[in-house]
mmCIF file of C-alpha atoms in Angstrom:
data_model
loop_
_atom_site.group_PDB
_atom_site.id
_atom_site.type_symbol
_atom_site.label_atom_id
_atom_site.label_comp_id
_atom_site.label_asym_id
_atom_site.label_seq_id
_atom_site.Cartn_x
_atom_site.Cartn_y
_atom_site.Cartn_z
ATOM 1 C CA MET J 617 177.238 130.663 93.648
ATOM 2 C CA GLU J 618 174.566 128.609 92.116
ATOM 3 C CA ASP J 619 174.755 126.240 94.597
ATOM 4 C CA SER J 620 173.499 128.504 97.399
ATOM 5 C CA ILE J 621 170.199 128.699 95.146
ATOM 6 C CA ILE J 622 166.813 127.048 96.670
ATOM 7 C CA HIS J 623 164.272 126.483 93.603
ATOM 8 C CA PHE J 624 160.801 126.659 94.797
ATOM 9 C CA ASN J 625 158.389 124.744 92.383
ATOM 10 C CA ARG J 626 160.253 124.074 89.626
ATOM 11 C CA ARG J 627 158.130 121.264 88.631
ATOM 12 C CA LYS J 628 155.560 122.567 86.291
ATOM 13 C CA HIS J 629 152.370 120.393 85.401
ATOM 14 C CA THR J 630 152.019 120.046 81.714
ATOM 15 C CA ASN J 631 148.494 118.489 81.573
ATOM 16 C CA HIS J 632 146.995 119.136 78.106
ATOM 17 C CA GLU J 633 144.168 117.613 79.498
ATOM 18 C CA ILE J 634 143.602 120.734 81.277
ATOM 19 C CA PHE J 635 141.508 122.680 78.447
ATOM 20 C CA SER J 636 138.784 119.517 78.379
ATOM 21 C CA SER J 637 138.763 119.768 81.677
ATOM 22 C CA VAL J 638 137.943 123.362 82.149
ATOM 23 C CA GLU J 639 135.000 122.895 79.328
ATOM 24 C CA SER J 640 133.732 119.249 81.278
ATOM 25 C CA CYS J 641 133.470 121.361 84.390
ATOM 26 C CA ALA J 642 132.004 124.719 82.577
ATOM 27 C CA THR J 643 129.293 122.631 80.885
ATOM 28 C CA ALA J 644 128.623 120.429 84.520
ATOM 29 C CA ILE J 645 127.880 124.114 86.436
ATOM 30 C CA ARG J 646 125.569 125.480 83.277
ATOM 31 C CA GLU J 647 123.631 122.045 83.405
ATOM 32 C CA LYS J 648 123.701 121.477 86.768
ATOM 33 C CA GLN J 649 125.441 118.378 86.517
ATOM 34 C CA ARG J 650 128.066 116.445 89.133
ATOM 35 C CA VAL J 651 131.459 116.933 87.508
ATOM 36 C CA SER J 652 133.892 113.279 87.963
ATOM 37 C CA PHE J 653 137.718 113.272 87.419
ATOM 38 C CA GLN J 654 140.625 111.260 88.496
ATOM 39 C CA TYR J 655 143.019 113.825 90.666
ATOM 40 C CA PHE J 656 146.636 113.512 91.038
ATOM 41 C CA HIS J 657 150.251 114.870 91.998
ATOM 42 C CA LEU J 658 153.430 114.136 89.936
ATOM 43 C CA GLY J 659 155.566 111.780 91.487
ATOM 44 C CA PHE J 660 159.480 112.168 91.803
ATOM 45 C CA ASP J 661 159.185 111.141 88.408
ATOM 46 C CA SER J 662 157.424 113.524 87.041
ATOM 47 C CA LYS J 663 154.670 111.561 86.119
ATOM 48 C CA PRO J 664 151.474 111.732 87.694
ATOM 49 C CA VAL J 665 150.060 109.978 90.481
ATOM 50 C CA PRO J 666 146.053 108.954 91.347
ATOM 51 C CA ASP J 667 145.579 110.205 94.960
ATOM 52 C CA TYR J 668 142.637 108.832 94.991
ATOM 53 C CA GLU J 669 141.771 104.904 93.563
ATOM 54 C CA ALA J 670 138.616 105.905 92.067
ATOM 55 C CA PRO J 671 137.557 109.650 90.380
ATOM 56 C CA ILE J 672 136.519 112.206 92.545
ATOM 57 C CA THR J 673 132.386 113.145 92.062
ATOM 58 C CA VAL J 674 132.013 116.997 93.411
ATOM 59 C CA ASP J 675 128.813 119.245 92.884
ATOM 60 C CA PRO J 676 130.280 122.725 91.397
ATOM 61 C CA LEU J 677 129.678 125.892 92.113
ATOM 62 C CA CYS J 678 132.236 127.652 89.451
ATOM 63 C CA LEU J 679 135.366 128.025 88.213
ATOM 64 C CA VAL J 680 137.924 130.696 89.160
ATOM 65 C CA PHE J 681 141.238 131.835 87.161
ATOM 66 C CA HIS J 682 143.984 132.715 90.222
ATOM 67 C CA ASN J 683 147.577 133.086 89.744
ATOM 68 C CA ASP J 684 148.091 131.635 86.396
ATOM 69 C CA GLN J 685 145.539 128.149 87.895
ATOM 70 C CA PHE J 686 142.220 127.137 86.867
ATOM 71 C CA TYR J 687 140.144 126.023 89.911
ATOM 72 C CA LEU J 688 136.998 124.346 90.355
ATOM 73 C CA ILE J 689 135.167 124.780 93.488
ATOM 74 C CA ALA J 690 132.701 122.640 94.265
ATOM 75 C CA TYR J 691 130.575 120.842 97.051
ATOM 76 C CA SER J 692 131.807 117.250 97.990
ATOM 77 C CA PRO J 693 128.900 114.956 99.050
ATOM 78 C CA VAL J 694 131.634 112.903 100.441
ATOM 79 C CA ARG J 695 133.651 115.438 102.819
ATOM 80 C CA LYS J 696 130.352 117.301 103.065
ATOM 81 C CA ALA J 697 131.954 120.853 102.446
ATOM 82 C CA VAL J 698 133.176 123.158 99.869
ATOM 83 C CA ARG J 699 136.316 122.223 98.385
ATOM 84 C CA HIS J 700 138.707 123.238 95.509
ATOM 85 C CA TYR J 701 140.529 121.404 93.092
ATOM 86 C CA ARG J 702 143.187 122.719 90.420
ATOM 87 C CA LEU J 703 142.136 122.125 87.290
ATOM 88 C CA ASP J 704 146.066 121.176 86.103
ATOM 89 C CA ARG J 705 145.661 118.514 88.622
ATOM 90 C CA MET J 706 142.717 116.789 86.700
ATOM 91 C CA LEU J 707 142.577 113.683 84.437
ATOM 92 C CA SER J 708 138.982 112.152 82.403
ATOM 93 C CA ALA J 709 137.304 115.258 83.760
ATOM 94 C CA LYS J 710 133.658 114.318 82.893
ATOM 95 C CA CYS J 711 130.350 115.894 82.764
ATOM 96 C CA THR J 712 128.136 113.441 84.855
ATOM 97 C CA ASP J 713 123.811 112.927 84.148
ATOM 98 C CA ILE J 714 123.732 113.237 88.102
ATOM 99 C CA PRO J 715 121.816 116.435 89.171
ATOM 100 C CA ARG J 716 124.110 119.334 91.520
ATOM 101 C CA SER J 717 122.389 118.172 95.083
ATOM 102 C CA ALA J 718 120.304 120.481 97.265
ATOM 103 C CA GLU J 719 123.247 120.966 99.476
ATOM 104 C CA ALA J 720 125.356 121.988 96.802
ATOM 105 C CA GLU J 721 122.611 124.713 96.048
ATOM 106 C CA LYS J 722 122.434 126.237 99.290
ATOM 107 C CA HIS J 723 126.388 126.839 98.696
ATOM 108 C CA LEU J 724 126.533 128.856 95.943
ATOM 109 C CA LYS J 725 125.425 131.982 97.916
ATOM 110 C CA ASP J 726 128.347 131.464 100.380
ATOM 111 C CA ALA J 727 131.136 130.695 96.953
ATOM 112 C CA ASP J 728 132.409 134.031 97.525
ATOM 113 C CA GLN J 729 132.920 133.954 101.208
ATOM 114 C CA TYR J 730 134.867 130.956 100.527
ATOM 115 C CA LEU J 731 137.250 132.264 97.720
ATOM 116 C CA SER J 732 137.974 135.569 100.105
ATOM 117 C CA ARG J 733 139.388 133.254 102.940
ATOM 118 C CA ILE J 734 141.135 130.089 100.119
ATOM 119 C CA PHE J 735 142.378 132.961 98.124
ATOM 120 C CA ASN J 736 143.135 135.624 100.646
ATOM 121 C CA MET J 737 144.855 132.820 103.086
ATOM 122 C CA TYR J 738 142.030 133.393 105.548
ATOM 123 C CA SER J 739 141.215 129.600 105.724
ATOM 124 C CA GLY J 740 141.794 129.102 109.490
ATOM 125 C CA ARG J 741 138.837 128.856 111.834
ATOM 126 C CA GLU J 742 137.106 131.743 112.134
ATOM 127 C CA GLU J 743 137.450 133.562 115.535
ATOM 128 C CA THR J 744 135.575 136.777 117.657
ATOM 129 C CA VAL J 745 138.125 138.682 118.797
ATOM 130 C CA THR J 746 137.688 141.919 121.653
ATOM 131 C CA LEU J 747 140.553 143.912 120.985
ATOM 132 C CA GLU J 748 141.568 147.090 124.324
ATOM 133 C CA PHE J 749 142.784 149.798 123.744
ATOM 134 C CA ALA J 750 144.244 151.875 126.466
ATOM 135 C CA ALA J 751 142.933 155.890 126.684
#
């Protein structure tokens, strides 16, 4: 019977740097500075594998705790979009001396809308629709 059971998400991150990442991101938000970090995923051997060669530097907007995970919501100047990053997938997070961009400041007021779309699973393209009903 055990062979017929499928387990999802069995590998858990054990990134003990998460507390440091939370502190660095919170400081960057409070000081209105950019934050830099190395983003990774777990390889087949459960060891961290960097997602990018160089660290990511973003303009942090807010921290979110959802479903037992911490997320950083940030504006990416490279992608020119608001993105979210799991803090347990960050290494060497640090608050930089670079001020948060004016473009990021524009997205602060839209953070609630972004959070609703992402965490309520409405991340698709927005469409205007018309419903018709028979009388």
